[in-house]
Structure formats: structure tokens, C-alpha cells
Short mmCIF file of C-alpha atoms and ligand atoms in Angstrom, two decimals:
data_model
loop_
_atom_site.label_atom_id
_atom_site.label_comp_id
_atom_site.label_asym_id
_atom_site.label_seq_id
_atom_site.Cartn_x
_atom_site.Cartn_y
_atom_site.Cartn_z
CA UNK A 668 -13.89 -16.21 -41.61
CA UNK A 669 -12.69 -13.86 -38.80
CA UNK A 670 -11.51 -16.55 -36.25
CA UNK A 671 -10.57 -13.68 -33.69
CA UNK A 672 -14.46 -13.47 -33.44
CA UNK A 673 -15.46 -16.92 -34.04
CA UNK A 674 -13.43 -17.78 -30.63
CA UNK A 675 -14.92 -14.45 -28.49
CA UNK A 676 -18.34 -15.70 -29.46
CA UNK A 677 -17.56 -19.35 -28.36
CA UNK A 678 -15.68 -18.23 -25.13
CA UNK A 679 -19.16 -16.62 -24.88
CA UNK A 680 -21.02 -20.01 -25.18
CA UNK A 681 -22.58 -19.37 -28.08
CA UNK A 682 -23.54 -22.34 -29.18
CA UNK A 683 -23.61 -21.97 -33.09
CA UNK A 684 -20.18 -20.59 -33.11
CA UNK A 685 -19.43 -24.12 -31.22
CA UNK A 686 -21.35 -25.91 -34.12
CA UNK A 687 -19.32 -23.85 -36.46
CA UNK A 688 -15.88 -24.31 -34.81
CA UNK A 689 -16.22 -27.93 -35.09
CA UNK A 690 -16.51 -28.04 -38.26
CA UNK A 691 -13.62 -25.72 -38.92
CA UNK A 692 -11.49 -28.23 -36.64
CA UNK A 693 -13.13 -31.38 -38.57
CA UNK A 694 -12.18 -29.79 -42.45
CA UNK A 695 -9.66 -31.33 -44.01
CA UNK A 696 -8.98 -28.16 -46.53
CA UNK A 697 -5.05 -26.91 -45.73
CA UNK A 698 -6.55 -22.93 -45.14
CA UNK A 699 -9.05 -24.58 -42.84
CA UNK A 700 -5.97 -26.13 -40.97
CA UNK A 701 -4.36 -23.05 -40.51
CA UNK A 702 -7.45 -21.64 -39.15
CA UNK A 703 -8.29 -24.38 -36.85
CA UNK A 704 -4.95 -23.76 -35.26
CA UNK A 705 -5.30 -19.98 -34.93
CA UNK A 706 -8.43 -21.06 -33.35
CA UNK A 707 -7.39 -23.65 -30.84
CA UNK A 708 -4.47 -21.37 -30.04
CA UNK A 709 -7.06 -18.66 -28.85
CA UNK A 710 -9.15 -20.75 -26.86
CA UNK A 711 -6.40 -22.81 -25.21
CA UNK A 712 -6.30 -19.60 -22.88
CA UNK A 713 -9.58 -20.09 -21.44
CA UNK A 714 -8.02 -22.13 -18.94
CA UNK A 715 -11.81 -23.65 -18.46
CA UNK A 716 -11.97 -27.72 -17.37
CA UNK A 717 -14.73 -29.33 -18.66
CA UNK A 718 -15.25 -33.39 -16.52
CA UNK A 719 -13.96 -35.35 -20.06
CA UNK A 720 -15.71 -38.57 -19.86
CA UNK A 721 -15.10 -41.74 -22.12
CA UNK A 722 -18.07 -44.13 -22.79
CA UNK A 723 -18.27 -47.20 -24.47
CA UNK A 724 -19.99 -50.02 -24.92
CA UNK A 725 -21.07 -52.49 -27.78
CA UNK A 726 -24.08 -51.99 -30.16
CA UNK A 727 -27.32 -52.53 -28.35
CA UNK A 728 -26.33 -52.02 -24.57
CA UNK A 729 -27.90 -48.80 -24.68
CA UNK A 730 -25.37 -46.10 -24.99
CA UNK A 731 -27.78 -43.62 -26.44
CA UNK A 732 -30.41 -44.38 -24.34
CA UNK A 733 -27.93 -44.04 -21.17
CA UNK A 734 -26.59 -40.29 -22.21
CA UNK A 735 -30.05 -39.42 -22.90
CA UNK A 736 -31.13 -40.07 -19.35
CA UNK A 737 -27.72 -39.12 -17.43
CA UNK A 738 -27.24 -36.21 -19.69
CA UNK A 739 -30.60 -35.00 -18.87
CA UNK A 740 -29.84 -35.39 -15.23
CA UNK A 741 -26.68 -33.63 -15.28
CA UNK A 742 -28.58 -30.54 -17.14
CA UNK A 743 -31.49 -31.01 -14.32
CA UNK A 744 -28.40 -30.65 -12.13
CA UNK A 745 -27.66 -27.30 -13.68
CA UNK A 746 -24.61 -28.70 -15.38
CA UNK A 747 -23.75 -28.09 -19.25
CA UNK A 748 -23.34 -31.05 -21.30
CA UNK A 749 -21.71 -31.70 -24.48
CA UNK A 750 -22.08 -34.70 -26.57
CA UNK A 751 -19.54 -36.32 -29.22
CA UNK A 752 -18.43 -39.44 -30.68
CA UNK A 753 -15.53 -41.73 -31.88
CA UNK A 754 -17.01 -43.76 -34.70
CA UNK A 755 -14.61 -46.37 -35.92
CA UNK A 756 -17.30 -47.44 -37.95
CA UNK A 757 -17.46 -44.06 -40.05
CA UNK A 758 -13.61 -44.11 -40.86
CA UNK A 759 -14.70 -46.73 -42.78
CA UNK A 760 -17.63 -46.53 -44.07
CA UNK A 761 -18.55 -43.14 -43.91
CA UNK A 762 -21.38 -43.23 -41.47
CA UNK A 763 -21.90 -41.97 -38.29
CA UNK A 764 -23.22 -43.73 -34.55
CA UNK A 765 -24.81 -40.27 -33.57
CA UNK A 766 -25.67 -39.30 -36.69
CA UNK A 767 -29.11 -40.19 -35.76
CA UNK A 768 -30.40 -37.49 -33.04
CA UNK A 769 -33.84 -39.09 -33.23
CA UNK A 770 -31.61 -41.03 -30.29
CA UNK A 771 -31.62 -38.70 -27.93
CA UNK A 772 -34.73 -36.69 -28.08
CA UNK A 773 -34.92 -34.78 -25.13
CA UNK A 774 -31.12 -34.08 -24.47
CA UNK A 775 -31.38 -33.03 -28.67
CA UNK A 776 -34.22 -30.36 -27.26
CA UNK A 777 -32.41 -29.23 -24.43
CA UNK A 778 -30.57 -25.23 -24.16
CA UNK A 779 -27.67 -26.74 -21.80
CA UNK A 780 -26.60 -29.37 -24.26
CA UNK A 781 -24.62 -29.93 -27.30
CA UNK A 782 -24.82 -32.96 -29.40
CA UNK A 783 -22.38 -33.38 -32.15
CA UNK A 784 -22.01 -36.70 -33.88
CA UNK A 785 -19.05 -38.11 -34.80
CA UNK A 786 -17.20 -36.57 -38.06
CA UNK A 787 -16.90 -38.92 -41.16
CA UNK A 788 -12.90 -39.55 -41.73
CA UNK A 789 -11.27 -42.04 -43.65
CA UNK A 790 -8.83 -43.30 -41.31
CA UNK A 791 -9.35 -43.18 -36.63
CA UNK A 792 -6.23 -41.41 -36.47
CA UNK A 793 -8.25 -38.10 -38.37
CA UNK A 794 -11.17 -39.10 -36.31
CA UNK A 795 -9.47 -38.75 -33.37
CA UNK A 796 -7.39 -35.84 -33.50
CA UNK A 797 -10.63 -33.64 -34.42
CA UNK A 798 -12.54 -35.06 -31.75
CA UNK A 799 -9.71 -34.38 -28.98
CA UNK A 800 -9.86 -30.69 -30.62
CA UNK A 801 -13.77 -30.39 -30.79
CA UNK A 802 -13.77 -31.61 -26.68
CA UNK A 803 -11.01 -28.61 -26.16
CA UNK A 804 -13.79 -26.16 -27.89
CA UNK A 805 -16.59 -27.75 -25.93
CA UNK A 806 -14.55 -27.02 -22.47
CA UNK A 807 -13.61 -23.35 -24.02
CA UNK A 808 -17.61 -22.61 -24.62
CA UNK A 809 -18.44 -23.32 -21.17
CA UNK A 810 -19.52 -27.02 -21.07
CA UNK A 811 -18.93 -28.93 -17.59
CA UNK A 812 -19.13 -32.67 -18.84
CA UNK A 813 -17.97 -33.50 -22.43
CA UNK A 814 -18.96 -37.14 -22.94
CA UNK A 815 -17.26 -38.84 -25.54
CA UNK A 816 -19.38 -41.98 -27.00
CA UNK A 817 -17.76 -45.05 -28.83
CA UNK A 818 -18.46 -48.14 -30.06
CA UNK A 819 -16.77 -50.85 -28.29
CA UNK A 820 -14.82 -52.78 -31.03
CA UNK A 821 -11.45 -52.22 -29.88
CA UNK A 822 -8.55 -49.97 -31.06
CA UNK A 823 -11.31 -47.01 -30.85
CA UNK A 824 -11.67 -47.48 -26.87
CA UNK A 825 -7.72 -46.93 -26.39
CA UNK A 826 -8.56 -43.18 -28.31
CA UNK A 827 -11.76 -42.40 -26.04
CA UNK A 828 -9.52 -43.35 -22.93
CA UNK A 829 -6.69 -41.29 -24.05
CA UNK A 830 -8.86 -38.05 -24.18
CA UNK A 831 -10.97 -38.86 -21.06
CA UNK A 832 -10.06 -38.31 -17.23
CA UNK A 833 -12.43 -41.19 -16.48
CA UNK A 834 -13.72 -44.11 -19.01
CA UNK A 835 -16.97 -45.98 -18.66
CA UNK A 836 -17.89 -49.15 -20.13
CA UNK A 837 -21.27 -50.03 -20.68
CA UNK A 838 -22.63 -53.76 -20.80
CA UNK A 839 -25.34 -55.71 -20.70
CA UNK A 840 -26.50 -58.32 -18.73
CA UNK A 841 -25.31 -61.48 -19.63
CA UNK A 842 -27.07 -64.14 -20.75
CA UNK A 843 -25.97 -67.20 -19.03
CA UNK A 844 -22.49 -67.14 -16.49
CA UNK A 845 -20.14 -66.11 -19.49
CA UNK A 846 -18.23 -62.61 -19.26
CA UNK A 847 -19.31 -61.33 -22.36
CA UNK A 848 -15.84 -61.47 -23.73
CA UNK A 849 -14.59 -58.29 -22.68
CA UNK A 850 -11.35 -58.31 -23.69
CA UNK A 851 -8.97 -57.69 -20.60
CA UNK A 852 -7.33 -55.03 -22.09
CA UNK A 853 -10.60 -52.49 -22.16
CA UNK A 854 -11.52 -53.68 -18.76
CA UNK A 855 -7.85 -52.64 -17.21
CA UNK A 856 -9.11 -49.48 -18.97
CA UNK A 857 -12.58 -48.58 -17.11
CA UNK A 858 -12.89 -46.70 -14.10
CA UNK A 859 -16.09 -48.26 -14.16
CA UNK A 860 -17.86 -51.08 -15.27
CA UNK A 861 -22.11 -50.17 -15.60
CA UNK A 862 -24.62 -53.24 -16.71
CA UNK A 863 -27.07 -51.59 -17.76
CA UNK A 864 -31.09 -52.77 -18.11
CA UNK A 865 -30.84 -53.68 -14.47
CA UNK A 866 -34.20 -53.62 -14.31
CA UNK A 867 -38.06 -55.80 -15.31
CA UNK A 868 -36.96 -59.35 -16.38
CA UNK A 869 -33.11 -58.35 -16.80
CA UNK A 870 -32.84 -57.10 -13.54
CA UNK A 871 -31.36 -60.29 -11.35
CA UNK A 872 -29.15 -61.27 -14.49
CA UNK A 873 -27.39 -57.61 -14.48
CA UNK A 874 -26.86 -58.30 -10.80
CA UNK A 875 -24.70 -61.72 -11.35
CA UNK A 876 -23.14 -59.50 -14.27
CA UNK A 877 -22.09 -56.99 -12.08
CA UNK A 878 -20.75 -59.40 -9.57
CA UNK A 879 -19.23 -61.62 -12.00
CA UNK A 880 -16.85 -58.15 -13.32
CA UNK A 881 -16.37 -57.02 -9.99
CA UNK A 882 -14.80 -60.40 -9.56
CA UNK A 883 -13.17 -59.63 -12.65
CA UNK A 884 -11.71 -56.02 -12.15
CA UNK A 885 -10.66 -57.67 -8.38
CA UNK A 886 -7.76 -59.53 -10.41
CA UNK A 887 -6.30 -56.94 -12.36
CA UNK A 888 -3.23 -55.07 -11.49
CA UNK A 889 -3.56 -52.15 -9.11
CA UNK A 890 -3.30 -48.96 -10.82
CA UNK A 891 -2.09 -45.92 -8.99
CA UNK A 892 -4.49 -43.78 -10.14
CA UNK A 893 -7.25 -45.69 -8.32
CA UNK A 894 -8.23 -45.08 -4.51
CA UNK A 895 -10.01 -48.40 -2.73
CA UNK A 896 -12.90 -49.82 -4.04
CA UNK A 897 -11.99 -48.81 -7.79
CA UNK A 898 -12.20 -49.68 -10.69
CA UNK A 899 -15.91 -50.21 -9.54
CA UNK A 900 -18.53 -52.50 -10.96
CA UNK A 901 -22.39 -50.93 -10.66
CA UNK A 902 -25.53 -51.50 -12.07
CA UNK A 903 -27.95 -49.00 -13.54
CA UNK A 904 -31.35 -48.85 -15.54
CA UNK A 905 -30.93 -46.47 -18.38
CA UNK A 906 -34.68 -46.46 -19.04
CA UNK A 907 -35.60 -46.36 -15.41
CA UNK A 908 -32.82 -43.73 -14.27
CA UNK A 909 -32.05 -46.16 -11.38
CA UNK A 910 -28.32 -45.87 -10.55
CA UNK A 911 -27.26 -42.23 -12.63
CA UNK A 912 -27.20 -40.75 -9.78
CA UNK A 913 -24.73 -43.31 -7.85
CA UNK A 914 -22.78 -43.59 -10.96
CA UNK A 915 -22.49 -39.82 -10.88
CA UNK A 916 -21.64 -39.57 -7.07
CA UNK A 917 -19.01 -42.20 -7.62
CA UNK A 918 -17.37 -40.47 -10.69
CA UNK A 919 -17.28 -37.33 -8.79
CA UNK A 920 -15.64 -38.80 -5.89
CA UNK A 921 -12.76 -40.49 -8.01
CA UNK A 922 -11.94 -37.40 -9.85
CA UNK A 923 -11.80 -35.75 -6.66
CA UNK A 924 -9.48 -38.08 -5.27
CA UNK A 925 -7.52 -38.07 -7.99
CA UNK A 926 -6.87 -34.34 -8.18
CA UNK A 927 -5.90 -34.19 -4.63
CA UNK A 928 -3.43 -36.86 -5.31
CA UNK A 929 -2.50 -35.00 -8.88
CA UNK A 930 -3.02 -38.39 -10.72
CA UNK A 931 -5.67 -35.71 -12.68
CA UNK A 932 -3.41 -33.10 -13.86
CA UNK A 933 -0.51 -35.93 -14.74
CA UNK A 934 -2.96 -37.55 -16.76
CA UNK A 935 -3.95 -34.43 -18.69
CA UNK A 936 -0.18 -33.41 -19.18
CA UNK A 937 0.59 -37.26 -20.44
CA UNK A 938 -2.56 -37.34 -22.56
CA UNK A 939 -1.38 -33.96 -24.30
CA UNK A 940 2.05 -35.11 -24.79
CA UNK A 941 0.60 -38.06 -26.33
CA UNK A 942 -1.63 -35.99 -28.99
CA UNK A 943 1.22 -34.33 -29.53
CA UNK A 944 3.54 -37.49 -30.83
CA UNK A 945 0.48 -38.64 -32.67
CA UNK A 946 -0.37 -35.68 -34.49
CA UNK A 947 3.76 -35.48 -35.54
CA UNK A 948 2.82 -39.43 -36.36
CA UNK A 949 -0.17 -38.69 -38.47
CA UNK A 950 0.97 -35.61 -40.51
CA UNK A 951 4.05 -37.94 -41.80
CA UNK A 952 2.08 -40.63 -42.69
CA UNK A 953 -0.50 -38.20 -44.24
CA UNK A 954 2.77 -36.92 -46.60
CA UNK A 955 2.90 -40.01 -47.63
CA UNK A 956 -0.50 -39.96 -49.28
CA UNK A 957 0.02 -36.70 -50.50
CA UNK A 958 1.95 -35.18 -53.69
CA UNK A 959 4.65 -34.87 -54.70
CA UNK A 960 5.27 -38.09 -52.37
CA UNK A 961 2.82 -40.19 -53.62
CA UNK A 962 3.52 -39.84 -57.05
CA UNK A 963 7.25 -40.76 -56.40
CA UNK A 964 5.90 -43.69 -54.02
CA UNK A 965 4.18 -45.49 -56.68
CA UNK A 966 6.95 -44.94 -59.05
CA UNK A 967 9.42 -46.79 -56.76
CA UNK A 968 7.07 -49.16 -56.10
CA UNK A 969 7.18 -50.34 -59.80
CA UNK A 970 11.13 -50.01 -60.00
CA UNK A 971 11.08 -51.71 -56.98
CA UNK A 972 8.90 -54.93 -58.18
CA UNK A 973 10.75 -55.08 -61.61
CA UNK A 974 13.65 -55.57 -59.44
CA UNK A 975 15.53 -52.32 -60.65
CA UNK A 976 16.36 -51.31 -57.15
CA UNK A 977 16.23 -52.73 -53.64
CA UNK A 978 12.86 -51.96 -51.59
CA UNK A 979 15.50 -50.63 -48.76
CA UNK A 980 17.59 -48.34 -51.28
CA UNK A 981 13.90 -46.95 -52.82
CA UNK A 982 12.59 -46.36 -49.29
CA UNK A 983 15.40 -44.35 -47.80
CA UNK A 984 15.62 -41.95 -51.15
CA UNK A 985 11.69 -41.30 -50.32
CA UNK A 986 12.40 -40.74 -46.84
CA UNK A 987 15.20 -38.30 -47.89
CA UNK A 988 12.75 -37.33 -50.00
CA UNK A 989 10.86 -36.32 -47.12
CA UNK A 990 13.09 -34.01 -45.58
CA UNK A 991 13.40 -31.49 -48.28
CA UNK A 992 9.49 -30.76 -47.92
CA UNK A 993 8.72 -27.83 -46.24
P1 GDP B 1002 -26.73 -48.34 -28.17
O1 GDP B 1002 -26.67 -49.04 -29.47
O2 GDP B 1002 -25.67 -48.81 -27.24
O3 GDP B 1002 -26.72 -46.83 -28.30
O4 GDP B 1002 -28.12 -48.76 -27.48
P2 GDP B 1002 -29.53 -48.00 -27.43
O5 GDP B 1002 -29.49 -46.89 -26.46
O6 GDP B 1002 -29.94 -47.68 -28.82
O7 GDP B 1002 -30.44 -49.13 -26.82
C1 GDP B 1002 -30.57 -50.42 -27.43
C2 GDP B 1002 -31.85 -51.08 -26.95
O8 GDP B 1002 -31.76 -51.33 -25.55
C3 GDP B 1002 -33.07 -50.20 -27.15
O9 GDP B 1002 -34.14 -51.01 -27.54
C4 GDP B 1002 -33.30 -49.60 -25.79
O10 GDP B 1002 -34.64 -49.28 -25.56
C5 GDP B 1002 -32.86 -50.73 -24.87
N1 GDP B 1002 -32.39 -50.21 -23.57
C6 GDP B 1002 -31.53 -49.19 -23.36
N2 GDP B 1002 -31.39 -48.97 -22.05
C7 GDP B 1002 -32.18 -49.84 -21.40
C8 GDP B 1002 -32.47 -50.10 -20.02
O11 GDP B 1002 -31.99 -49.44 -19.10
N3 GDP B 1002 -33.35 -51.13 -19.75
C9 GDP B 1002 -33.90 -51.87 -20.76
N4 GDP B 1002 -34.73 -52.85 -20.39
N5 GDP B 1002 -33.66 -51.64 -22.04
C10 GDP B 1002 -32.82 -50.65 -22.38
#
């Protein structure tokens, strides 16, 4: 593969060499590696800033049905949109949530956006690294949102939020007066808070939901990063597009305020300086897993159980161990 021309056709927009750049990024074959890297190194110096944008939500809010209809209005709006997902669900089982494109029908049919669903991985840390990379090619082919869907279960939030300059979460309305036990956490994380379905029957209930979490986000500690009146609790109809383009107007206006006050740009820099630790993280642990280490893992492990050496003498000869790989 000539990756010299694989990134001039993707600085191009092509969209296939996109597809196919992804993929590279998402291999877990060494050569790929070394290509994804010579890759990633060439479009780093597009410079271009895509609006990174973290959703979540739990199964059944409507996620899917919400990019649908706001992606579509951000194309209408003559914006590029690019789709992709953190699955925690597939570094376990395999699966994917966007696997399905049946889900988003028209944004699936549309020239101005790209859909990619989440890549299967055993573990989140593999997950995430190639979906921070695959966001960096989306923003290098000329995309001006990437939104970055995940299932709200926990650790896999933390990972959206980390690549995003702003983080929605996505509920519904609530049944009775409970807050759907959103753990505090995730809510110190959103910029803002949209119940969605406001709108038939569900309509009045997503308006005591919304005023029940903008009670809530009222209590947490002021973040810096946050001019008045955010974090920000809305309501919006997926279905009925009431509310996208508030949402929209108020997203704009925080990441406006925010680069003025350069709480964008420190983000960024902290956020890469944070891949950058976990990546160092991930590749040890991944040695671990990995020959000649886990060979001479397992045979410590036994030595270690029949008592022949200490666990602390066994671990410090692997990590030394470690050392002399190149
Ligand atoms: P996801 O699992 O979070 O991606 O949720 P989906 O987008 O698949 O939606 C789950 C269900 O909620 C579907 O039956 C949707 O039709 C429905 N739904 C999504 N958005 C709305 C909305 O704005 N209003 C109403 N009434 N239903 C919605």
C-alpha cells in the first residue's frame, strides 16, 4: 500500500481512502502499525479542526435516531459530518452498536457524511486508541463535526469525553420523579444534558426531566471551562427535530467561548498528552500478552504457585525482562 498516496487522496476528501485509512489505523497486524503511523504522521500536517463531539446515552434513548436527524441538519447546513463509535460492548463480545446502518438511513445515503461503526477489539483501551486516530483522519479528509457515539455504561463515557471538545448525554424522560441514576460522575462530564422524546405523550415528562437535571447540574462544582448558564439542561424531539437547532446554537456558542478564553486549545493539548501516556500504557501491557513475555509469564506463574520463588522476585525478573526487548 503506498501510504504517501493513501493520505493525498484523503487530504483530498476522498471518501474511500477515509474508509480505507480506518481500517489501516483499526489492524492489529505489526506492518499495518507501522503504516498507520506513517499515515497519521502525514496527515497530522493538515492542521484542519474538525467540532469533536462526544455522545452518549443508554440503550433505547434514541442515540441513532438523534444523529440521524441532527446529522442531517448539520449536512442541510452545508456542514460535513462524520460518524463513529466507542462500543464497550464489542470489546467484549465482538459486536458492534453501529454496525447496523439500517439506523440511520438517510444520513447512510447522504454525499457529506461518513458513518463508520465502531471497530471490534478485545479490550476499550484498543478500541479507543483507533477511534481517537480514525477522528484525526476524519478532521484530515475535510469533515467539520466528528460525532463520536457510545453507549452509556460507564468507563466508555470517560474515553468519548477524553477525545471530544464538548460531550452530550442523551436521556430519556423519566418515568416517575427519579433521576434515572445517572451516575454523578458522567453528569460532571456533559456540557449538556438533552431528554430526548420531548414530544406526543412524553412531552410534559421530558420537561420535569429536564428541570429535575438542571437542578442537578446546578449543584455540581463549577468548572472553568464553563461560561454562565452551562453545563445546560435542554430538551429535544429526535423524531420531531424540535430542539437540534437550539442544541446546535448552544454548542456553537460554548465552543466559541471557550476558544476565546483558550479553555479549547488547553483541552486539545491535555487530551493529546493524555493519548500519549495511554498509548505508552497500552503497548506495555500489550508485551505482556505477547511472546517471548508471555511464555515466560506463565512459566513463573507455575514456579511461583509451587512456591519455588516469591511472586515479587518472579515479577521483577519479567519486568527486567522487559527492558531488554527492543
Ligand atoms: P439508541 O438505542 O439510543 O440508539 O435509540 P434509537 O435511536 O434506536 O431509538 C430507540 C427508540 O426510541 C426507537 O423506537 C425510536 O423510534 C424511539 N425514539 C427515538 N427518538 C425519539 C423521539 O424523539 N421521540 C420519540 N417519541 N421516540 C423516539
Amino acid at each position: 500500500m503506498d501510504i504517501q498516496e493513501l493520505a493525498a487522496n484523503l487530504l483530498a476528501g476522498d471518501r474511500r481512502s477515509l474508509a480505507r485509512a480506518i481500517t489501516l489505523v483499526e489492524s492489529g497486524r505489526d506492518d499495518h502499525r507501522v503504516q498507520a503511523l506513517e499515515l497519521m504522521e502525514l496527515v497530522q500536517k493538515s492542521k484542519r479542526e474538525a467540532l469533536r463531539i462526544g455522545l452518549s446515552g443508554t440503550p433505547g434513548v434514541g442515540k441513532s435516531t438523534f444523529i440521524e436527524s441532527f446529522g442531517m441538519m448539520l449536512v442541510g447546513r452545508g456542514l460535513k459530518v462524520a460518524v463513529l463509535a466507542v462500543d464497550p460492548s464489542s470489546a467484549r463480545t465482538g459486536g458492534s452498536i453501529l454496525g447496523d446502518k439500517t439506523r440511520m438511513e438517510l444520513l447512510t445515503r447522504e454525499r457529506n457524511a461518513f458513518i463508520r461503526p465502531s471497530p471490534s477489539q478485545t479490550e476499550l483501551g484498543g478500541v479507543a486508541r483507533r477511534t481517537r486516530e480514525a477522528t484525526l483522519l476524519c478532521e484530515a479528509a475535510g469533515y467539520d463535526v466528528v460525532l463520536i457515539e457510545t453507549v452509556g455504561v460507564g468507563q466508555s463515557e470517560t474515553v468519548v469525553a477524553q477525545m471530544s471538545d464538548l460531550f452530550l448525554l442523551l436521556l430519556a424522560p423519566a418515568g416517575g420523579d427519579e433521576l434515572q441514576g445517572v451516575k454523578r460522575g458522567i453528569m460532571e462530564m456533559a456540557d449538556l444534558i438533552l431528554v430526548n422524546k420531548a414530544d406526543g405523550d412524553l412531552k410534559a415528562a421530558a420537561q420535569r426531566t429536564r428541570a429535575d437535571y438542571a437542578g442537578a447540574l446546578h449543584l455540581l462544582r463549577r468548572r472553568p471551562q464553563d461560561p454562565d448558564g452551562f453545563p445546560k439542561a435542554a430538551t429535544v424531539s429526535a423524531i420531531e427535530d424540535a430542539g437540534l437547532a437550539e442544541a446546535w446554537d448552544d454548542m456553537q456558542a460554548l465552543v466559541e467561548w471557550r476558544k476565546t478564553q483558550g479553555y479549547y486549545a488547553q483541552t486539545r493539548a491535555d487530551q493529546a498528552q493524555y493519548w500519549f501516556v495511554q498509548d505508552i500504557r497500552n503497548g506495555l501491557l500489550g508485551q505482556l500478552d505477547r511472546e517471548p513475555l508471555k511464555s515466560a509469564i506463565k512459566g513463573y506463574a507455575a514456579q511461583v504457585s509451587e512456591g519455588e520463588i516469591s511472586a515479587s522476585f518472579a515479577a521483577q525478573t519479567v519486568l527486567d525482562a522487559l527492558k531488554g526487548l527492543p
